[in-house]
């Protein structure tokens, strides 16, 4: 099976990204041929400053590699190093009804937030479809928020194939085996846009400070507490070994435990969990030439596949010498 996924360089990775999506993507490398890329064309839809996006792209590459991207097996590249994808996006645009894109909830949400949409934002799902289809992907592991974009991809591929023949492979399914939504410091979904994140690679001191600020209720120390309603416990679940988690659950329910104590332990566990990745990150940061080589090699491998699909699609629609 060929597995493909993209991630936007839109800010520092947080533990919601990791436990919600990336961990599973990295695990899939053991069983499948994986194609993972940095979706920098997509990131342009929000018009970042040039210097910001350049820095975020390299940071994301280093983060991904530190977290366990297998650079020997997995093809890893910057989306914009494979420009063939924008040409396929145009061919797909011409079979995509405008109404299909108008129904996309991520687009509607942005408009509801008062963002004045550019054409790139509107056409975003078509570029995503091109990303998926140009590499003949079978599986696209993404978070639940992206489910509709995979459905749109299948719809567009069907329309293209109906008009021009069986050129494009439909992604068979999308798998999202994520943990429940990871809560942020304020109890809402952890998200860059809510400024409530714990970044994977922020300094350890800052991780500790943030954890001490996690919102909890005002149940007195001696009273029993409901672990299932506690943001600290929800995060403990991600990093505590099973037997320790059971112990905490008992202590919550029995009373006599303060949230401060649980927070301190959470900070220790979280810092320990990411320690090896942090070390690997520091090593990679000192060797950016190597990171750039990996991306260049990935782009070469990705372009070979993309060029082949694009050539078939161009021929099918009647472009170029026949
Ligand atoms: P953000 O909300 O911070 O902008 P993104 O939308 O860039 O995060 O998320 C990238 C991926 O990480 C998505 O596939 C999404 O499903 C997953 N993800 C993000 N935040 C969480 C969270 N709090 N819990 C679980 N998964 C998350
Ligand atoms: N839209 C995805 C996100 O914001 C990123 C993305 C771009 C993607 N192209 C893709 C994900 C292709 C999967 C497949 O998270």
PDB file of N, CA, C and O in Angstrom, residues 180-248:
ATOM      1  N   UNK A 180      -8.375  10.430  21.282  1.00  0.00           N
ATOM      2  CA  UNK A 180      -9.396  11.465  21.327  1.00  0.00           C
ATOM      3  C   UNK A 180      -8.685  12.815  21.201  1.00  0.00           C
ATOM      4  O   UNK A 180      -7.460  12.899  21.312  1.00  0.00           O
ATOM      5  N   UNK A 181      -9.463  13.843  20.952  1.00  0.00           N
ATOM      6  CA  UNK A 181      -8.882  15.182  20.814  1.00  0.00           C
ATOM      7  C   UNK A 181      -8.023  15.509  22.041  1.00  0.00           C
ATOM      8  O   UNK A 181      -8.435  15.305  23.174  1.00  0.00           O
ATOM      9  N   UNK A 182      -6.822  15.986  21.799  1.00  0.00           N
ATOM     10  CA  UNK A 182      -5.921  16.345  22.899  1.00  0.00           C
ATOM     11  C   UNK A 182      -6.291  17.743  23.401  1.00  0.00           C
ATOM     12  O   UNK A 182      -6.309  18.688  22.611  1.00  0.00           O
ATOM     13  N   UNK A 183      -6.609  17.874  24.694  1.00  0.00           N
ATOM     14  CA  UNK A 183      -6.998  19.213  25.176  1.00  0.00           C
ATOM     15  C   UNK A 183      -5.784  20.117  25.363  1.00  0.00           C
ATOM     16  O   UNK A 183      -4.686  19.654  25.654  1.00  0.00           O
ATOM     17  N   UNK A 184      -6.016  21.407  25.185  1.00  0.00           N
ATOM     18  CA  UNK A 184      -4.961  22.397  25.410  1.00  0.00           C
ATOM     19  C   UNK A 184      -4.981  22.898  26.848  1.00  0.00           C
ATOM     20  O   UNK A 184      -5.768  22.418  27.678  1.00  0.00           O
ATOM     21  N   UNK A 185      -4.139  23.887  27.142  1.00  0.00           N
ATOM     22  CA  UNK A 185      -3.993  24.382  28.515  1.00  0.00           C
ATOM     23  C   UNK A 185      -5.312  24.892  29.091  1.00  0.00           C
ATOM     24  O   UNK A 185      -5.553  24.816  30.285  1.00  0.00           O
ATOM     25  N   UNK A 186      -6.186  25.409  28.214  1.00  0.00           N
ATOM     26  CA  UNK A 186      -7.460  25.971  28.688  1.00  0.00           C
ATOM     27  C   UNK A 186      -8.606  24.966  28.594  1.00  0.00           C
ATOM     28  O   UNK A 186      -9.757  25.303  28.853  1.00  0.00           O
ATOM     29  N   UNK A 187      -8.307  23.733  28.169  1.00  0.00           N
ATOM     30  CA  UNK A 187      -9.355  22.709  28.108  1.00  0.00           C
ATOM     31  C   UNK A 187     -10.030  22.628  26.755  1.00  0.00           C
ATOM     32  O   UNK A 187     -10.699  21.644  26.441  1.00  0.00           O
ATOM     33  N   UNK A 188      -9.845  23.667  25.903  1.00  0.00           N
ATOM     34  CA  UNK A 188     -10.362  23.534  24.533  1.00  0.00           C
ATOM     35  C   UNK A 188      -9.401  22.650  23.746  1.00  0.00           C
ATOM     36  O   UNK A 188      -8.312  22.339  24.228  1.00  0.00           O
ATOM     37  N   UNK A 189      -9.785  22.256  22.514  1.00  0.00           N
ATOM     38  CA  UNK A 189      -8.882  21.452  21.680  1.00  0.00           C
ATOM     39  C   UNK A 189      -7.528  22.171  21.594  1.00  0.00           C
ATOM     40  O   UNK A 189      -7.490  23.385  21.369  1.00  0.00           O
ATOM     41  N   UNK A 190      -6.445  21.427  21.773  1.00  0.00           N
ATOM     42  CA  UNK A 190      -5.137  22.068  21.638  1.00  0.00           C
ATOM     43  C   UNK A 190      -4.963  22.509  20.190  1.00  0.00           C
ATOM     44  O   UNK A 190      -5.122  21.711  19.264  1.00  0.00           O
ATOM     45  N   UNK A 191      -4.676  23.790  19.986  1.00  0.00           N
ATOM     46  CA  UNK A 191      -4.553  24.304  18.631  1.00  0.00           C
ATOM     47  C   UNK A 191      -3.759  25.602  18.630  1.00  0.00           C
ATOM     48  O   UNK A 191      -3.912  26.427  19.534  1.00  0.00           O
ATOM     49  N   UNK A 192      -2.939  25.738  17.577  1.00  0.00           N
ATOM     50  CA  UNK A 192      -2.177  26.991  17.426  1.00  0.00           C
ATOM     51  C   UNK A 192      -3.104  28.184  17.484  1.00  0.00           C
ATOM     52  O   UNK A 192      -2.777  29.203  18.056  1.00  0.00           O
ATOM     53  N   UNK A 193      -4.292  28.034  16.869  1.00  0.00           N
ATOM     54  CA  UNK A 193      -5.167  29.201  16.769  1.00  0.00           C
ATOM     55  C   UNK A 193      -5.755  29.609  18.116  1.00  0.00           C
ATOM     56  O   UNK A 193      -6.272  30.708  18.236  1.00  0.00           O
ATOM     57  N   UNK A 194      -5.687  28.738  19.131  1.00  0.00           N
ATOM     58  CA  UNK A 194      -6.200  29.120  20.459  1.00  0.00           C
ATOM     59  C   UNK A 194      -5.075  29.519  21.413  1.00  0.00           C
ATOM     60  O   UNK A 194      -5.337  29.826  22.576  1.00  0.00           O
ATOM     61  N   UNK A 195      -3.841  29.438  20.932  1.00  0.00           N
ATOM     62  CA  UNK A 195      -2.713  29.818  21.782  1.00  0.00           C
ATOM     63  C   UNK A 195      -2.749  29.060  23.121  1.00  0.00           C
ATOM     64  O   UNK A 195      -2.553  29.649  24.181  1.00  0.00           O
ATOM     65  N   UNK A 196      -3.016  27.773  23.042  1.00  0.00           N
ATOM     66  CA  UNK A 196      -3.136  26.958  24.264  1.00  0.00           C
ATOM     67  C   UNK A 196      -2.302  25.684  24.152  1.00  0.00           C
ATOM     68  O   UNK A 196      -2.644  24.656  24.713  1.00  0.00           O
ATOM     69  N   UNK A 197      -1.211  25.777  23.394  1.00  0.00           N
ATOM     70  CA  UNK A 197      -0.459  24.557  23.072  1.00  0.00           C
ATOM     71  C   UNK A 197       0.737  24.324  23.997  1.00  0.00           C
ATOM     72  O   UNK A 197       1.260  25.249  24.607  1.00  0.00           O
ATOM     73  N   UNK A 198       1.159  23.058  24.038  1.00  0.00           N
ATOM     74  CA  UNK A 198       2.475  22.709  24.567  1.00  0.00           C
ATOM     75  C   UNK A 198       3.243  22.222  23.346  1.00  0.00           C
ATOM     76  O   UNK A 198       2.860  21.221  22.728  1.00  0.00           O
ATOM     77  N   UNK A 199       4.277  22.957  22.965  1.00  0.00           N
ATOM     78  CA  UNK A 199       5.032  22.553  21.775  1.00  0.00           C
ATOM     79  C   UNK A 199       5.925  21.356  22.109  1.00  0.00           C
ATOM     80  O   UNK A 199       6.408  21.246  23.233  1.00  0.00           O
ATOM     81  N   UNK A 200       6.132  20.516  21.122  1.00  0.00           N
ATOM     82  CA  UNK A 200       6.930  19.310  21.363  1.00  0.00           C
ATOM     83  C   UNK A 200       8.354  19.680  21.757  1.00  0.00           C
ATOM     84  O   UNK A 200       8.943  19.068  22.633  1.00  0.00           O
ATOM     85  N   UNK A 201       8.886  20.698  21.077  1.00  0.00           N
ATOM     86  CA  UNK A 201      10.305  20.988  21.286  1.00  0.00           C
ATOM     87  C   UNK A 201      10.543  22.315  21.999  1.00  0.00           C
ATOM     88  O   UNK A 201      11.606  22.897  21.850  1.00  0.00           O
ATOM     89  N   UNK A 202       9.580  22.823  22.745  1.00  0.00           N
ATOM     90  CA  UNK A 202       9.900  24.061  23.457  1.00  0.00           C
ATOM     91  C   UNK A 202      10.779  23.731  24.668  1.00  0.00           C
ATOM     92  O   UNK A 202      10.811  22.579  25.123  1.00  0.00           O
ATOM     93  N   UNK A 203      11.521  24.724  25.202  1.00  0.00           N
ATOM     94  CA  UNK A 203      12.433  24.429  26.311  1.00  0.00           C
ATOM     95  C   UNK A 203      11.711  23.767  27.481  1.00  0.00           C
ATOM     96  O   UNK A 203      10.540  24.073  27.759  1.00  0.00           O
ATOM     97  N   UNK A 204      12.432  22.861  28.147  1.00  0.00           N
ATOM     98  CA  UNK A 204      11.807  22.071  29.207  1.00  0.00           C
ATOM     99  C   UNK A 204      11.188  22.960  30.299  1.00  0.00           C
ATOM    100  O   UNK A 204      10.108  22.677  30.811  1.00  0.00           O
ATOM    101  N   UNK A 205      11.894  24.050  30.637  1.00  0.00           N
ATOM    102  CA  UNK A 205      11.383  24.951  31.682  1.00  0.00           C
ATOM    103  C   UNK A 205      10.027  25.515  31.300  1.00  0.00           C
ATOM    104  O   UNK A 205       9.120  25.649  32.146  1.00  0.00           O
ATOM    105  N   UNK A 206       9.885  25.826  30.042  1.00  0.00           N
ATOM    106  CA  UNK A 206       8.636  26.408  29.574  1.00  0.00           C
ATOM    107  C   UNK A 206       7.516  25.353  29.552  1.00  0.00           C
ATOM    108  O   UNK A 206       6.352  25.662  29.856  1.00  0.00           O
ATOM    109  N   UNK A 207       7.880  24.101  29.250  1.00  0.00           N
ATOM    110  CA  UNK A 207       6.880  23.016  29.298  1.00  0.00           C
ATOM    111  C   UNK A 207       6.342  22.913  30.733  1.00  0.00           C
ATOM    112  O   UNK A 207       5.121  22.866  30.961  1.00  0.00           O
ATOM    113  N   UNK A 208       7.255  22.939  31.695  1.00  0.00           N
ATOM    114  CA  UNK A 208       6.837  22.814  33.100  1.00  0.00           C
ATOM    115  C   UNK A 208       5.901  23.956  33.483  1.00  0.00           C
ATOM    116  O   UNK A 208       4.852  23.742  34.074  1.00  0.00           O
ATOM    117  N   UNK A 209       6.312  25.174  33.129  1.00  0.00           N
ATOM    118  CA  UNK A 209       5.497  26.350  33.489  1.00  0.00           C
ATOM    119  C   UNK A 209       4.096  26.240  32.895  1.00  0.00           C
ATOM    120  O   UNK A 209       3.100  26.522  33.554  1.00  0.00           O
ATOM    121  N   UNK A 210       4.043  25.827  31.633  1.00  0.00           N
ATOM    122  CA  UNK A 210       2.734  25.738  30.977  1.00  0.00           C
ATOM    123  C   UNK A 210       1.864  24.686  31.651  1.00  0.00           C
ATOM    124  O   UNK A 210       0.666  24.888  31.852  1.00  0.00           O
ATOM    125  N   UNK A 211       2.481  23.550  31.993  1.00  0.00           N
ATOM    126  CA  UNK A 211       1.685  22.475  32.603  1.00  0.00           C
ATOM    127  C   UNK A 211       1.099  22.946  33.938  1.00  0.00           C
ATOM    128  O   UNK A 211      -0.050  22.653  34.255  1.00  0.00           O
ATOM    129  N   UNK A 212       1.871  23.726  34.688  1.00  0.00           N
ATOM    130  CA  UNK A 212       1.348  24.206  35.972  1.00  0.00           C
ATOM    131  C   UNK A 212       0.144  25.143  35.760  1.00  0.00           C
ATOM    132  O   UNK A 212      -0.653  25.353  36.656  1.00  0.00           O
ATOM    133  N   UNK A 213       0.021  25.668  34.530  1.00  0.00           N
ATOM    134  CA  UNK A 213      -1.086  26.604  34.238  1.00  0.00           C
ATOM    135  C   UNK A 213      -2.335  25.914  33.683  1.00  0.00           C
ATOM    136  O   UNK A 213      -3.333  26.587  33.399  1.00  0.00           O
ATOM    137  N   UNK A 214      -2.272  24.592  33.483  1.00  0.00           N
ATOM    138  CA  UNK A 214      -3.429  23.899  32.902  1.00  0.00           C
ATOM    139  C   UNK A 214      -4.669  24.143  33.785  1.00  0.00           C
ATOM    140  O   UNK A 214      -4.593  24.047  35.012  1.00  0.00           O
ATOM    141  N   UNK A 215      -5.758  24.462  33.139  1.00  0.00           N
ATOM    142  CA  UNK A 215      -6.983  24.785  33.874  1.00  0.00           C
ATOM    143  C   UNK A 215      -7.578  23.524  34.507  1.00  0.00           C
ATOM    144  O   UNK A 215      -7.752  22.503  33.841  1.00  0.00           O
ATOM    145  N   UNK A 216      -7.851  23.610  35.821  1.00  0.00           N
ATOM    146  CA  UNK A 216      -8.531  22.506  36.519  1.00  0.00           C
ATOM    147  C   UNK A 216      -9.700  23.105  37.294  1.00  0.00           C
ATOM    148  O   UNK A 216      -9.800  24.332  37.406  1.00  0.00           O
ATOM    149  N   UNK A 217     -10.562  22.251  37.850  1.00  0.00           N
ATOM    150  CA  UNK A 217     -11.679  22.819  38.617  1.00  0.00           C
ATOM    151  C   UNK A 217     -11.209  23.120  40.046  1.00  0.00           C
ATOM    152  O   UNK A 217     -10.045  22.938  40.375  1.00  0.00           O
ATOM    153  N   UNK A 218     -12.141  23.576  40.908  1.00  0.00           N
ATOM    154  CA  UNK A 218     -11.680  24.038  42.223  1.00  0.00           C
ATOM    155  C   UNK A 218     -12.026  23.041  43.330  1.00  0.00           C
ATOM    156  O   UNK A 218     -12.161  23.420  44.483  1.00  0.00           O
ATOM    157  N   UNK A 219     -12.150  21.744  42.952  1.00  0.00           N
ATOM    158  CA  UNK A 219     -12.411  20.726  43.978  1.00  0.00           C
ATOM    159  C   UNK A 219     -11.285  20.761  45.022  1.00  0.00           C
ATOM    160  O   UNK A 219     -10.111  20.719  44.649  1.00  0.00           O
ATOM    161  N   UNK A 220     -11.611  20.840  46.318  1.00  0.00           N
ATOM    162  CA  UNK A 220     -10.555  20.861  47.334  1.00  0.00           C
ATOM    163  C   UNK A 220      -9.739  19.569  47.326  1.00  0.00           C
ATOM    164  O   UNK A 220     -10.251  18.517  46.919  1.00  0.00           O
ATOM    165  N   UNK A 221      -8.494  19.678  47.791  1.00  0.00           N
ATOM    166  CA  UNK A 221      -7.559  18.544  47.765  1.00  0.00           C
ATOM    167  C   UNK A 221      -8.190  17.269  48.325  1.00  0.00           C
ATOM    168  O   UNK A 221      -8.104  16.189  47.734  1.00  0.00           O
ATOM    169  N   UNK A 222      -8.867  17.377  49.470  1.00  0.00           N
ATOM    170  CA  UNK A 222      -9.343  16.166  50.141  1.00  0.00           C
ATOM    171  C   UNK A 222     -10.511  15.483  49.409  1.00  0.00           C
ATOM    172  O   UNK A 222     -10.743  14.295  49.601  1.00  0.00           O
ATOM    173  N   UNK A 223     -11.222  16.208  48.543  1.00  0.00           N
ATOM    174  CA  UNK A 223     -12.411  15.610  47.913  1.00  0.00           C
ATOM    175  C   UNK A 223     -12.060  14.693  46.740  1.00  0.00           C
ATOM    176  O   UNK A 223     -11.053  14.896  46.070  1.00  0.00           O
ATOM    177  N   UNK A 224     -12.954  13.698  46.459  1.00  0.00           N
ATOM    178  CA  UNK A 224     -12.765  12.867  45.260  1.00  0.00           C
ATOM    179  C   UNK A 224     -12.896  13.707  43.993  1.00  0.00           C
ATOM    180  O   UNK A 224     -13.618  14.708  43.979  1.00  0.00           O
ATOM    181  N   UNK A 225     -12.191  13.287  42.951  1.00  0.00           N
ATOM    182  CA  UNK A 225     -12.213  14.042  41.686  1.00  0.00           C
ATOM    183  C   UNK A 225     -12.491  13.075  40.533  1.00  0.00           C
ATOM    184  O   UNK A 225     -12.153  11.900  40.614  1.00  0.00           O
ATOM    185  N   UNK A 226     -13.090  13.626  39.477  1.00  0.00           N
ATOM    186  CA  UNK A 226     -13.422  12.785  38.329  1.00  0.00           C
ATOM    187  C   UNK A 226     -12.295  12.876  37.291  1.00  0.00           C
ATOM    188  O   UNK A 226     -12.154  13.906  36.628  1.00  0.00           O
ATOM    189  N   UNK A 227     -11.508  11.810  37.119  1.00  0.00           N
ATOM    190  CA  UNK A 227     -10.385  11.900  36.166  1.00  0.00           C
ATOM    191  C   UNK A 227     -10.867  12.185  34.743  1.00  0.00           C
ATOM    192  O   UNK A 227     -10.173  12.854  33.976  1.00  0.00           O
ATOM    193  N   UNK A 228     -12.052  11.675  34.412  1.00  0.00           N
ATOM    194  CA  UNK A 228     -12.516  11.844  33.038  1.00  0.00           C
ATOM    195  C   UNK A 228     -12.891  13.279  32.695  1.00  0.00           C
ATOM    196  O   UNK A 228     -13.137  13.615  31.537  1.00  0.00           O
ATOM    197  N   UNK A 229     -12.973  14.132  33.727  1.00  0.00           N
ATOM    198  CA  UNK A 229     -13.294  15.536  33.433  1.00  0.00           C
ATOM    199  C   UNK A 229     -12.065  16.426  33.611  1.00  0.00           C
ATOM    200  O   UNK A 229     -12.181  17.649  33.612  1.00  0.00           O
ATOM    201  N   UNK A 230     -10.888  15.795  33.779  1.00  0.00           N
ATOM    202  CA  UNK A 230      -9.702  16.593  34.113  1.00  0.00           C
ATOM    203  C   UNK A 230      -8.730  16.669  32.937  1.00  0.00           C
ATOM    204  O   UNK A 230      -8.329  15.654  32.366  1.00  0.00           O
ATOM    205  N   UNK A 231      -8.337  17.899  32.581  1.00  0.00           N
ATOM    206  CA  UNK A 231      -7.398  18.094  31.462  1.00  0.00           C
ATOM    207  C   UNK A 231      -6.024  17.498  31.757  1.00  0.00           C
ATOM    208  O   UNK A 231      -5.338  17.039  30.850  1.00  0.00           O
ATOM    209  N   UNK A 232      -5.624  17.532  33.020  1.00  0.00           N
ATOM    210  CA  UNK A 232      -4.308  16.985  33.379  1.00  0.00           C
ATOM    211  C   UNK A 232      -4.334  15.466  33.163  1.00  0.00           C
ATOM    212  O   UNK A 232      -3.413  14.885  32.589  1.00  0.00           O
ATOM    213  N   UNK A 233      -5.421  14.835  33.592  1.00  0.00           N
ATOM    214  CA  UNK A 233      -5.522  13.377  33.440  1.00  0.00           C
ATOM    215  C   UNK A 233      -5.552  12.988  31.950  1.00  0.00           C
ATOM    216  O   UNK A 233      -4.944  11.998  31.542  1.00  0.00           O
ATOM    217  N   UNK A 234      -6.254  13.802  31.154  1.00  0.00           N
ATOM    218  CA  UNK A 234      -6.323  13.501  29.710  1.00  0.00           C
ATOM    219  C   UNK A 234      -4.915  13.477  29.117  1.00  0.00           C
ATOM    220  O   UNK A 234      -4.611  12.663  28.238  1.00  0.00           O
ATOM    221  N   UNK A 235      -4.035  14.333  29.594  1.00  0.00           N
ATOM    222  CA  UNK A 235      -2.661  14.360  29.073  1.00  0.00           C
ATOM    223  C   UNK A 235      -1.823  13.237  29.699  1.00  0.00           C
ATOM    224  O   UNK A 235      -0.971  12.657  29.020  1.00  0.00           O
ATOM    225  N   UNK A 236      -2.096  12.943  30.967  1.00  0.00           N
ATOM    226  CA  UNK A 236      -1.398  11.809  31.604  1.00  0.00           C
ATOM    227  C   UNK A 236      -1.632  10.526  30.820  1.00  0.00           C
ATOM    228  O   UNK A 236      -0.734   9.706  30.647  1.00  0.00           O
ATOM    229  N   UNK A 237      -2.870  10.381  30.342  1.00  0.00           N
ATOM    230  CA  UNK A 237      -3.223   9.179  29.570  1.00  0.00           C
ATOM    231  C   UNK A 237      -2.296   8.968  28.377  1.00  0.00           C
ATOM    232  O   UNK A 237      -2.099   7.849  27.926  1.00  0.00           O
ATOM    233  N   UNK A 238      -1.760  10.050  27.836  1.00  0.00           N
ATOM    234  CA  UNK A 238      -0.928   9.942  26.640  1.00  0.00           C
ATOM    235  C   UNK A 238       0.479   9.445  26.952  1.00  0.00           C
ATOM    236  O   UNK A 238       1.125   8.859  26.097  1.00  0.00           O
ATOM    237  N   UNK A 239       0.947   9.730  28.170  1.00  0.00           N
ATOM    238  CA  UNK A 239       2.361   9.449  28.438  1.00  0.00           C
ATOM    239  C   UNK A 239       2.632   8.528  29.627  1.00  0.00           C
ATOM    240  O   UNK A 239       3.747   8.030  29.778  1.00  0.00           O
ATOM    241  N   UNK A 240       1.628   8.293  30.475  1.00  0.00           N
ATOM    242  CA  UNK A 240       1.888   7.466  31.665  1.00  0.00           C
ATOM    243  C   UNK A 240       1.754   5.986  31.321  1.00  0.00           C
ATOM    244  O   UNK A 240       0.866   5.600  30.553  1.00  0.00           O
ATOM    245  N   UNK A 241       2.640   5.135  31.854  1.00  0.00           N
ATOM    246  CA  UNK A 241       2.466   3.695  31.672  1.00  0.00           C
ATOM    247  C   UNK A 241       1.130   3.253  32.284  1.00  0.00           C
ATOM    248  O   UNK A 241       0.645   3.893  33.229  1.00  0.00           O
ATOM    249  N   UNK A 242       0.565   2.148  31.765  1.00  0.00           N
ATOM    250  CA  UNK A 242      -0.773   1.712  32.182  1.00  0.00           C
ATOM    251  C   UNK A 242      -0.941   1.566  33.690  1.00  0.00           C
ATOM    252  O   UNK A 242      -1.928   2.030  34.259  1.00  0.00           O
ATOM    253  N   UNK A 243       0.044   0.904  34.324  1.00  0.00           N
ATOM    254  CA  UNK A 243      -0.141   0.676  35.766  1.00  0.00           C
ATOM    255  C   UNK A 243      -0.097   1.987  36.544  1.00  0.00           C
ATOM    256  O   UNK A 243      -0.867   2.191  37.480  1.00  0.00           O
ATOM    257  N   UNK A 244       0.772   2.888  36.108  1.00  0.00           N
ATOM    258  CA  UNK A 244       0.817   4.183  36.807  1.00  0.00           C
ATOM    259  C   UNK A 244      -0.484   4.956  36.586  1.00  0.00           C
ATOM    260  O   UNK A 244      -1.016   5.592  37.502  1.00  0.00           O
ATOM    261  N   UNK A 245      -1.019   4.859  35.396  1.00  0.00           N
ATOM    262  CA  UNK A 245      -2.261   5.573  35.099  1.00  0.00           C
ATOM    263  C   UNK A 245      -3.399   5.073  36.001  1.00  0.00           C
ATOM    264  O   UNK A 245      -4.197   5.862  36.526  1.00  0.00           O
ATOM    265  N   UNK A 246      -3.448   3.767  36.187  1.00  0.00           N
ATOM    266  CA  UNK A 246      -4.466   3.165  37.069  1.00  0.00           C
ATOM    267  C   UNK A 246      -4.342   3.728  38.476  1.00  0.00           C
ATOM    268  O   UNK A 246      -5.330   4.045  39.142  1.00  0.00           O
ATOM    269  N   UNK A 247      -3.085   3.844  38.930  1.00  0.00           N
ATOM    270  CA  UNK A 247      -2.844   4.394  40.267  1.00  0.00           C
ATOM    271  C   UNK A 247      -3.395   5.821  40.388  1.00  0.00           C
ATOM    272  O   UNK A 247      -4.080   6.154  41.344  1.00  0.00           O
ATOM    273  N   UNK A 248      -3.086   6.647  39.357  1.00  0.00           N
ATOM    274  CA  UNK A 248      -3.575   8.035  39.376  1.00  0.00           C
ATOM    275  C   UNK A 248      -5.093   8.055  39.375  1.00  0.00           C
ATOM    276  O   UNK A 248      -5.710   8.837  40.094  1.00  0.00           O
TER     277      UNK A 248
END
